[in-house]
C-alpha positions as a Markdown table, in Angstrom:
| # | Residue | x | y | z |
|---|---|---|---|---|
| 1 | Met | 0.1 | 0.1 | 0.0 |
| 2 | Thr | 1.4 | 3.4 | -1.0 |
| 3 | Asp | 2.1 | 6.3 | 1.5 |
| 4 | Gly | -0.8 | 8.6 | 2.2 |
| 5 | Val | -3.4 | 5.8 | 2.1 |
| 6 | Arg | -5.6 | 5.6 | 4.9 |
| 7 | Leu | -5.7 | 1.5 | 5.6 |
| 8 | Leu | -8.8 | 0.3 | 7.6 |
| 9 | Arg | -9.0 | -3.2 | 9.2 |
| 10 | Phe | -12.4 | -4.9 | 9.8 |
| 11 | Phe | -14.3 | -8.0 | 10.0 |
| 12 | Leu | -17.5 | -8.3 | 8.2 |
| 13 | Gly | -18.2 | -11.9 | 9.8 |
| 14 | Ala | -18.3 | -13.1 | 13.3 |
| 15 | Asn | -18.0 | -16.0 | 15.2 |
| 16 | Thr | -20.7 | -15.7 | 17.7 |
| 17 | Pro | -22.9 | -17.5 | 20.4 |
| 18 | Gln | -25.5 | -17.9 | 17.7 |
| 19 | Gly | -22.7 | -19.5 | 15.0 |
| 20 | Phe | -21.3 | -17.3 | 12.2 |
| 21 | Val | -23.1 | -14.0 | 11.7 |
| 22 | Ser | -22.4 | -12.0 | 8.3 |
| 23 | Arg | -22.6 | -8.7 | 7.5 |
| 24 | Phe | -21.4 | -8.8 | 4.0 |
| 25 | Asp | -24.7 | -7.0 | 3.3 |
| 26 | Gln | -22.7 | -4.1 | 4.0 |
| 27 | Leu | -20.8 | -4.2 | 0.6 |
| 28 | Glu | -24.2 | -3.9 | -1.2 |
| 29 | Arg | -24.2 | 0.0 | -2.3 |
| 30 | Glu | -26.0 | -0.4 | -5.7 |
| 31 | Lys | -28.1 | 2.8 | -5.4 |
| 32 | Asp | -24.5 | 5.0 | -4.6 |
| 33 | Gly | -23.1 | 3.5 | -8.0 |
| 34 | Trp | -20.8 | 1.2 | -6.5 |
| 35 | Ala | -19.6 | -2.2 | -8.1 |
| 36 | Thr | -19.3 | -5.5 | -6.2 |
| 37 | Tyr | -17.0 | -8.2 | -7.4 |
| 38 | Ile | -17.7 | -11.8 | -5.8 |
| 39 | Ile | -14.8 | -14.4 | -6.0 |
| 40 | Lys | -15.6 | -18.0 | -6.2 |
| 41 | Gly | -13.1 | -20.5 | -5.6 |
| 42 | Gly | -12.0 | -23.4 | -3.2 |
| 43 | Pro | -9.8 | -22.7 | 0.1 |
| 44 | Gly | -6.2 | -22.0 | -1.1 |
| 45 | Ser | -7.4 | -21.3 | -4.5 |
| 46 | Gly | -5.9 | -17.7 | -4.4 |
| 47 | Lys | -8.8 | -15.6 | -3.4 |
| 48 | Ser | -7.1 | -13.6 | -0.9 |
| 49 | Thr | -4.1 | -13.1 | -2.9 |
| 50 | Leu | -6.2 | -11.6 | -5.7 |
| 51 | Met | -7.9 | -9.4 | -3.4 |
| 52 | Lys | -4.5 | -8.1 | -2.2 |
| 53 | Arg | -3.2 | -7.5 | -5.8 |
| 54 | Ile | -6.4 | -5.4 | -6.6 |
| 55 | Ala | -5.7 | -3.4 | -3.7 |
| 56 | Gln | -2.3 | -2.9 | -4.6 |
| 57 | Ala | -3.2 | -2.2 | -8.1 |
| 58 | Ala | -5.6 | 0.5 | -7.1 |
| 59 | Gly | -2.4 | 2.1 | -4.9 |
| 60 | Gly | -2.1 | 5.7 | -5.1 |
| 61 | Glu | -5.5 | 6.9 | -6.5 |
| 62 | Glu | -7.0 | 5.5 | -3.3 |
| 63 | Glu | -7.5 | 7.5 | 0.0 |
| 64 | Thr | -9.2 | 4.9 | 2.2 |
| 65 | Val | -8.9 | 1.0 | 1.6 |
| 66 | Glu | -10.8 | -1.2 | 3.9 |
| 67 | Glu | -9.3 | -4.7 | 4.3 |
| 68 | Ile | -11.9 | -7.4 | 5.7 |
| 69 | Tyr | -10.3 | -10.2 | 7.5 |
| 70 | Cys | -11.8 | -13.8 | 8.1 |
| 71 | Ser | -12.6 | -14.3 | 11.7 |
| 72 | Ser | -11.6 | -17.8 | 11.6 |
| 73 | Asp | -8.3 | -17.1 | 9.9 |
| 74 | Cys | -7.4 | -13.6 | 11.0 |
| 75 | Gly | -4.5 | -13.7 | 8.5 |
| 76 | Ser | -6.5 | -14.2 | 5.8 |
| 77 | Leu | -8.4 | -11.5 | 3.6 |
| 78 | Asp | -12.1 | -12.0 | 3.0 |
| 79 | Gly | -12.7 | -8.7 | 1.3 |
| 80 | Val | -11.4 | -5.4 | 0.0 |
| 81 | Ile | -13.3 | -1.9 | -0.3 |
| 82 | Leu | -11.6 | 0.8 | -2.3 |
| 83 | His | -13.8 | 3.8 | -1.6 |
| 84 | Asn | -12.5 | 6.3 | -4.2 |
| 85 | Arg | -13.2 | 4.0 | -6.9 |
| 86 | Gln | -16.5 | 2.5 | -5.2 |
| 87 | Leu | -15.5 | -0.9 | -5.7 |
| 88 | Ser | -15.8 | -3.7 | -3.4 |
| 89 | Val | -14.2 | -7.2 | -3.9 |
| 90 | Ala | -15.2 | -10.2 | -1.5 |
| 91 | Asp | -14.8 | -13.7 | -1.1 |
| 92 | Gly | -18.5 | -15.2 | -1.8 |
| 93 | Thr | -18.0 | -18.5 | -0.5 |
| 94 | Pro | -19.6 | -20.0 | 2.9 |
| 95 | Pro | -19.9 | -19.1 | 5.5 |
| 96 | His | -20.7 | -15.5 | 3.8 |
| 97 | Leu | -22.2 | -16.7 | 0.6 |
| 98 | Leu | -22.7 | -14.3 | -1.8 |
| 99 | Glu | -24.7 | -14.3 | -5.2 |
| 100 | Pro | -25.2 | -11.6 | -7.6 |
| 101 | Lys | -28.5 | -9.9 | -7.6 |
| 102 | Cys | -28.0 | -7.7 | -10.9 |
| 103 | Pro | -25.2 | -9.8 | -12.7 |
| 104 | Gly | -23.1 | -7.6 | -14.9 |
| 105 | Ala | -25.0 | -4.4 | -14.2 |
| 106 | Tyr | -23.9 | -4.1 | -10.6 |
| 107 | Asp | -22.2 | -7.0 | -9.3 |
| 108 | His | -20.0 | -9.5 | -11.1 |
| 109 | Ile | -18.5 | -13.0 | -10.5 |
| 110 | Leu | -14.8 | -13.6 | -10.6 |
| 111 | Asn | -14.5 | -17.5 | -11.1 |
| 112 | Leu | -11.2 | -18.9 | -10.0 |
| 113 | Cys | -12.5 | -22.5 | -10.2 |
| 114 | Ala | -11.5 | -22.2 | -14.0 |
| 115 | Cys | -7.7 | -22.4 | -12.6 |
| 116 | Trp | -8.0 | -25.6 | -11.2 |
| 117 | Asp | -7.7 | -29.2 | -12.1 |
| 118 | Ala | -11.0 | -31.1 | -11.1 |
| 119 | Gly | -9.3 | -34.3 | -11.7 |
| 120 | Lys | -6.7 | -33.9 | -8.9 |
| 121 | Leu | -9.6 | -32.6 | -6.7 |
| 122 | Arg | -11.7 | -35.7 | -7.4 |
| 123 | Ala | -8.8 | -38.0 | -6.6 |
| 124 | His | -8.7 | -36.7 | -2.9 |
| 125 | Arg | -12.7 | -36.5 | -2.6 |
| 126 | Glu | -12.7 | -38.6 | 0.6 |
| 127 | Glu | -10.1 | -36.7 | 2.3 |
| 128 | Ile | -11.7 | -33.4 | 1.4 |
| 129 | Leu | -15.1 | -34.5 | 2.5 |
| 130 | Arg | -13.6 | -35.5 | 5.8 |
| 131 | Leu | -11.8 | -32.5 | 6.6 |
| 132 | Thr | -14.8 | -30.4 | 5.7 |
| 133 | Arg | -17.1 | -32.5 | 7.9 |
| 134 | Arg | -14.6 | -32.4 | 10.8 |
| 135 | Ile | -14.0 | -28.4 | 10.6 |
| 136 | Ser | -17.8 | -27.8 | 10.5 |
| 137 | Ser | -18.1 | -29.7 | 13.9 |
| 138 | Leu | -15.2 | -27.9 | 15.4 |
| 139 | His | -17.1 | -24.7 | 14.3 |
| 140 | Ala | -20.1 | -26.0 | 16.0 |
| 141 | Leu | -18.4 | -26.9 | 19.3 |
| 142 | Ser | -16.8 | -23.5 | 19.3 |
| 143 | Thr | -20.2 | -21.9 | 19.0 |
| 144 | Arg | -21.8 | -24.2 | 21.7 |
| 145 | Phe | -18.7 | -22.8 | 24.3 |
| 146 | Leu | -19.5 | -19.3 | 23.1 |
| 147 | Ala | -23.2 | -19.9 | 24.0 |
| 148 | Ala | -22.3 | -21.2 | 27.2 |
| 149 | Tyr | -20.1 | -17.9 | 27.6 |
| 150 | Ala | -22.8 | -15.8 | 26.5 |
| 151 | Ala | -25.1 | -17.3 | 29.2 |
| 152 | Leu | -22.9 | -16.4 | 31.8 |
| 153 | Ala | -22.0 | -12.8 | 30.6 |
| 154 | Glu | -25.8 | -12.1 | 30.5 |
| 155 | Asp | -25.9 | -13.3 | 34.2 |
| 156 | Thr | -23.5 | -10.6 | 35.4 |
| 157 | Arg | -25.0 | -8.1 | 32.8 |
| 158 | Leu | -28.5 | -8.5 | 34.3 |
| 159 | Leu | -26.9 | -8.2 | 38.1 |
| 160 | Ala | -25.3 | -4.8 | 36.9 |
| 161 | Leu | -28.4 | -3.6 | 35.4 |
| 162 | Glu | -30.4 | -4.1 | 38.4 |
| 163 | Asn | -27.7 | -1.4 | 40.3 |
| 164 | Thr | -27.1 | 1.0 | 37.1 |
| 165 | Asn | -28.7 | 4.3 | 37.0 |
| 166 | Leu | -30.0 | 4.7 | 33.3 |
| 167 | Glu | -31.2 | 8.0 | 33.3 |
| 168 | Lys | -27.9 | 9.3 | 34.5 |
| 169 | Ile | -26.3 | 7.6 | 31.6 |
| 170 | Arg | -28.6 | 9.2 | 29.2 |
| 171 | Glu | -27.9 | 12.5 | 30.7 |
| 172 | His | -24.4 | 12.1 | 30.5 |
| 173 | Ala | -24.5 | 11.1 | 26.7 |
| 174 | Ala | -26.7 | 14.0 | 25.9 |
| 175 | Arg | -23.9 | 16.5 | 27.5 |
| 176 | Leu | -21.3 | 14.5 | 25.6 |
| 177 | Ala | -23.1 | 15.1 | 22.4 |
| 178 | Ala | -24.3 | 18.6 | 22.9 |
| 179 | Arg | -20.0 | 19.2 | 23.3 |
| 180 | Glu | -19.1 | 17.4 | 20.5 |
| 181 | Met | -21.9 | 17.1 | 18.0 |
| 182 | Arg | -22.6 | 20.4 | 16.2 |
| 183 | Arg | -25.8 | 19.7 | 14.0 |
| 184 | Gln | -25.0 | 19.4 | 10.3 |
| 185 | Ala | -28.3 | 20.7 | 8.4 |
| 186 | Gly | -29.7 | 19.2 | 5.3 |
| 187 | Arg | -27.8 | 15.9 | 5.0 |
| 188 | Lys | -28.9 | 12.5 | 5.2 |
| 189 | Pro | -26.4 | 10.6 | 7.5 |
| 190 | Arg | -25.2 | 7.2 | 6.6 |
| 191 | Glu | -24.3 | 4.2 | 9.2 |
| 192 | Asp | -21.7 | 1.7 | 8.4 |
| 193 | Val | -21.6 | -1.5 | 10.3 |
| 194 | Arg | -18.6 | -3.4 | 11.2 |
| 195 | Phe | -16.8 | -5.6 | 13.8 |
| 196 | Leu | -13.6 | -3.9 | 15.0 |
| 197 | Ser | -13.1 | -7.2 | 17.2 |
| 198 | Gly | -13.4 | -10.6 | 16.7 |
| 199 | Ile | -13.2 | -14.2 | 18.5 |
| 200 | Thr | -10.5 | -15.8 | 16.0 |
| 201 | Asp | -8.3 | -18.5 | 16.1 |
| 202 | Lys | -5.7 | -16.2 | 17.8 |
| 203 | Gly | -8.0 | -15.3 | 20.4 |
| 204 | Ile | -9.7 | -11.8 | 20.7 |
| 205 | Val | -8.4 | -9.4 | 18.0 |
| 206 | Val | -9.1 | -5.6 | 18.2 |
| 207 | Phe | -7.9 | -3.6 | 15.0 |
| 208 | Glu | -7.1 | -0.8 | 17.2 |
| 209 | Glu | -4.9 | 0.6 | 14.5 |
| 210 | Thr | -8.1 | 1.2 | 12.8 |
| 211 | Ala | -9.8 | 3.1 | 15.5 |
| 212 | Cys | -6.5 | 5.6 | 15.4 |
| 213 | Ala | -6.8 | 6.0 | 11.9 |
| 214 | Leu | -10.6 | 7.0 | 12.3 |
| 215 | Ala | -10.3 | 8.9 | 15.4 |
| 216 | Glu | -7.8 | 11.3 | 16.8 |
| 217 | Arg | -9.8 | 11.6 | 20.0 |
| 218 | Ile | -11.0 | 8.6 | 21.7 |
| 219 | Tyr | -13.1 | 8.1 | 24.6 |
| 220 | Val | -12.4 | 4.8 | 26.3 |
| 221 | Ile | -15.3 | 3.4 | 28.3 |
| 222 | Glu | -14.1 | 1.4 | 31.0 |
| 223 | Asp | -17.0 | -1.4 | 31.5 |
| 224 | Asp | -16.3 | -5.1 | 32.8 |
| 225 | Tyr | -20.3 | -5.4 | 33.1 |
| 226 | Gly | -21.6 | -4.5 | 29.8 |
| 227 | Val | -24.4 | -2.2 | 30.7 |
| 228 | Ala | -23.2 | 1.4 | 30.9 |
| 229 | Ser | -21.2 | 1.0 | 27.7 |
| 230 | Arg | -23.9 | -0.6 | 25.8 |
| 231 | Leu | -26.6 | 2.3 | 26.7 |
| 232 | Leu | -24.1 | 5.2 | 26.3 |
| 233 | Leu | -22.9 | 4.1 | 22.9 |
| 234 | Gln | -26.6 | 3.6 | 21.9 |
| 235 | Glu | -27.5 | 7.2 | 22.9 |
| 236 | Leu | -24.5 | 8.7 | 21.3 |
| 237 | Arg | -25.1 | 6.8 | 18.2 |
| 238 | Ala | -28.7 | 8.3 | 18.2 |
| 239 | His | -27.5 | 11.7 | 18.7 |
| 240 | Ala | -25.0 | 11.4 | 16.0 |
| 241 | Leu | -27.2 | 10.4 | 13.4 |
| 242 | Glu | -29.8 | 13.0 | 14.5 |
| 243 | Gln | -27.2 | 15.7 | 14.0 |
| 244 | Gly | -26.4 | 14.6 | 10.3 |
| 245 | Tyr | -23.4 | 12.9 | 11.0 |
| 246 | Asp | -22.1 | 9.4 | 9.4 |
| 247 | Val | -21.0 | 6.8 | 11.9 |
| 248 | Val | -19.3 | 3.6 | 11.7 |
| 249 | Ser | -21.0 | 1.2 | 14.3 |
| 250 | Cys | -19.1 | -1.7 | 15.6 |
| 251 | Tyr | -20.8 | -4.5 | 17.3 |
| 252 | Cys | -19.6 | -7.0 | 19.8 |
| 253 | Pro | -19.3 | -10.6 | 18.0 |
| 254 | Leu | -20.4 | -12.0 | 21.9 |
| 255 | Asp | -23.8 | -10.1 | 21.2 |
| 256 | Pro | -23.9 | -9.1 | 17.3 |
| 257 | Ala | -27.4 | -7.8 | 17.4 |
| 258 | Gly | -27.5 | -6.3 | 20.6 |
| 259 | Lys | -24.4 | -4.8 | 22.1 |
| 260 | Leu | -22.8 | -1.8 | 20.2 |
| 261 | Glu | -19.0 | -1.9 | 21.5 |
| 262 | His | -17.4 | 0.8 | 19.5 |
| 263 | Leu | -18.6 | 3.9 | 17.8 |
| 264 | Phe | -16.7 | 6.2 | 15.0 |
| 265 | Ile | -17.8 | 9.5 | 13.7 |
| 266 | Pro | -15.1 | 9.9 | 11.1 |
| 267 | Ala | -15.9 | 13.7 | 10.4 |
| 268 | Leu | -15.3 | 14.8 | 13.8 |
| 269 | Ser | -12.0 | 12.5 | 14.1 |
| 270 | Leu | -14.2 | 11.3 | 17.2 |
| 271 | Gly | -14.1 | 7.7 | 18.7 |
| 272 | Phe | -15.9 | 5.8 | 21.7 |
| 273 | Met | -14.6 | 2.4 | 22.7 |
| 274 | Thr | -15.3 | -0.2 | 25.0 |
| 275 | Ser | -12.7 | -1.7 | 27.2 |
| 276 | Asn | -12.9 | -4.5 | 29.6 |
| 277 | Arg | -11.1 | -7.5 | 30.9 |
| 278 | Arg | -11.8 | -9.6 | 27.7 |
| 279 | His | -9.8 | -6.9 | 25.6 |
| 280 | Pro | -8.4 | -4.3 | 27.7 |
| 281 | Leu | -7.4 | -1.3 | 25.1 |
| 282 | Thr | -3.9 | -0.2 | 24.6 |
| 283 | Val | -5.0 | 3.2 | 22.6 |
| 284 | Thr | -4.2 | 6.5 | 24.1 |
| 285 | Pro | -7.3 | 7.7 | 25.2 |
| 286 | Tyr | -8.7 | 11.2 | 24.9 |
| 287 | Arg | -10.7 | 11.0 | 28.0 |
| 288 | Val | -11.5 | 7.9 | 30.1 |
| 289 | Leu | -15.5 | 7.2 | 31.3 |
| 290 | His | -15.7 | 4.7 | 34.2 |
| 291 | Ala | -18.9 | 2.6 | 34.1 |
| 292 | Arg | -18.7 | 2.6 | 38.0 |
| 293 | Arg | -19.9 | 6.2 | 38.1 |
| 294 | Phe | -23.3 | 4.9 | 36.9 |
| 295 | Thr | -23.4 | 1.9 | 38.9 |
| 296 | Asp | -24.1 | 1.1 | 42.8 |
| 297 | Met | -20.7 | -0.7 | 43.4 |
| 298 | Glu | -21.5 | -1.2 | 46.9 |
| 299 | Ala | -24.4 | -3.1 | 45.7 |
| 300 | Leu | -22.4 | -5.2 | 43.4 |
| 301 | Arg | -19.9 | -5.9 | 45.9 |
| 302 | Ser | -22.5 | -7.9 | 47.6 |
| 303 | Arg | -22.7 | -10.2 | 44.9 |
| 304 | Lys | -18.8 | -10.6 | 44.7 |
| 305 | Gln | -18.7 | -14.2 | 44.9 |
| 306 | Arg | -21.4 | -14.8 | 42.2 |
| 307 | Leu | -19.6 | -12.2 | 39.7 |
| 308 | Ser | -16.4 | -14.0 | 40.5 |
| 309 | Phe | -17.5 | -17.4 | 39.5 |
| 310 | Thr | -19.2 | -16.2 | 36.4 |
| 311 | Arg | -16.1 | -14.3 | 35.3 |
| 312 | Lys | -13.8 | -17.4 | 35.7 |
| 313 | Ala | -16.2 | -19.8 | 34.4 |
| 314 | Gly | -16.8 | -17.6 | 31.3 |
| 315 | Ala | -13.0 | -17.3 | 30.6 |
| 316 | Glu | -12.8 | -21.0 | 30.6 |
| 317 | Met | -15.3 | -21.0 | 28.0 |
| 318 | Leu | -14.0 | -18.6 | 25.8 |
| 319 | Arg | -10.6 | -20.2 | 25.8 |
| 320 | Gln | -12.2 | -23.5 | 25.0 |
| 321 | Ala | -14.2 | -22.0 | 22.1 |
| 322 | Val | -10.9 | -20.2 | 20.7 |
| 323 | Asp | -9.0 | -23.6 | 21.0 |
| 324 | Tyr | -11.5 | -25.3 | 18.8 |
| 325 | Leu | -11.4 | -22.4 | 16.2 |
| 326 | Ala | -7.5 | -22.9 | 16.4 |
| 327 | Glu | -8.1 | -26.7 | 15.7 |
| 328 | Ala | -10.7 | -25.8 | 12.7 |
| 329 | Lys | -8.0 | -23.4 | 11.4 |
| 330 | Ala | -5.2 | -26.2 | 11.4 |
| 331 | Leu | -7.4 | -28.5 | 9.5 |
| 332 | His | -8.3 | -26.1 | 7.0 |
| 333 | Asp | -4.6 | -25.3 | 6.2 |
| 334 | Glu | -4.5 | -29.1 | 5.5 |
| 335 | Leu | -7.9 | -28.8 | 3.4 |
| 336 | Glu | -6.2 | -26.0 | 1.4 |
| 337 | Ser | -3.1 | -27.9 | 0.8 |
| 338 | Tyr | -5.3 | -30.3 | -1.9 |
| 339 | Tyr | -6.5 | -27.2 | -3.6 |
| 340 | Ile | -3.2 | -25.6 | -3.8 |
| 341 | Gly | -2.0 | -28.9 | -5.3 |
| 342 | Ala | -4.7 | -28.8 | -8.1 |
| 343 | Met | -4.2 | -24.9 | -9.0 |
| 344 | Asp | -2.8 | -23.9 | -12.4 |
| 345 | Tyr | -0.8 | -20.7 | -11.2 |
| 346 | Gln | 0.2 | -19.4 | -14.4 |
| 347 | Ala | -3.6 | -19.4 | -15.5 |
| 348 | Leu | -4.3 | -18.0 | -12.2 |
| 349 | Asp | -1.8 | -15.3 | -12.6 |
| 350 | Ala | -3.0 | -14.7 | -16.3 |
| 351 | Phe | -6.7 | -14.2 | -14.8 |
| 352 | Ala | -5.5 | -11.9 | -12.3 |
| 353 | Glu | -3.5 | -9.5 | -14.6 |
| 354 | Lys | -6.8 | -9.6 | -16.9 |
| 355 | Thr | -9.0 | -8.9 | -14.0 |
| 356 | Ile | -6.9 | -5.8 | -12.9 |
| 357 | Arg | -6.8 | -4.6 | -16.4 |
| 358 | Asp | -10.7 | -4.9 | -16.7 |
| 359 | Leu | -11.2 | -3.1 | -13.4 |
| 360 | Phe | -8.5 | -0.3 | -13.8 |
């Protein structure tokens, strides 16, 4: 990537207590004149490499490039979004299956299957099926342990909720919004939904460098109970949209539908991030907001034994879930080896060069 390019890293898929959750719908911007290219191919067939080459070819003409990473293999690309060119490229294979809606007009297929020797894959049919089934079962096991973690975390959240002053949080959010967000008249705001953090084969990964690229001023909300930060961020998001600001809303992979974990307002270079025992942040905060200012800590101390048990048990559930993801990743590497052995890399290179010429 060339100097001057703002590089943002996110996840658009998450390993969650409900199974894999995809937000690849965020790539679909047909009303704004964007184009989406959907790559089809097997594991190890060059999808991630092709996306990297496309991003590099865009190079100096890009101001903002988003790299979308795989939450089950955090070193592998699942997508690239080139904002200046209004172009997105994504891996369209399961679990984040993508299919064209308006083929050729808005979205396009890049088929890497044409670059492999299908006979070589058929020769290893049983091994490929065995590995695919085992990987699927490991992901299912990981999901069950994440669900166990979520149940324990919910117990903690409900205890904290009983002893949290919700009106005080709303009032604080209103004061923050009044200080930080002047109204922008006459524009319809846009919300981009992302995952800044992920439960991965390497543990919990948070793309903190992305936060620093989006915001020079970051309010860090210290919250181990998941109540104050959730409501505070919801209120701030509502204020920002009401005032006409585009926002980047980043949800928690452990509660992907309900818990806003981080919020960014790029036009103001302003961010709000949650820090807790699961993922203590290392970013330099503009200011720190402590959840305990909204919480009756004395009442929570009376539940210390119960809170301690759920925290320790939850940490073990999370650790086991990550171990299963790591085991699945090792088997996925073995699965990839069969596809790598079947690829015609000369044909793949020619396909990539033609694709880049057509795009740029």
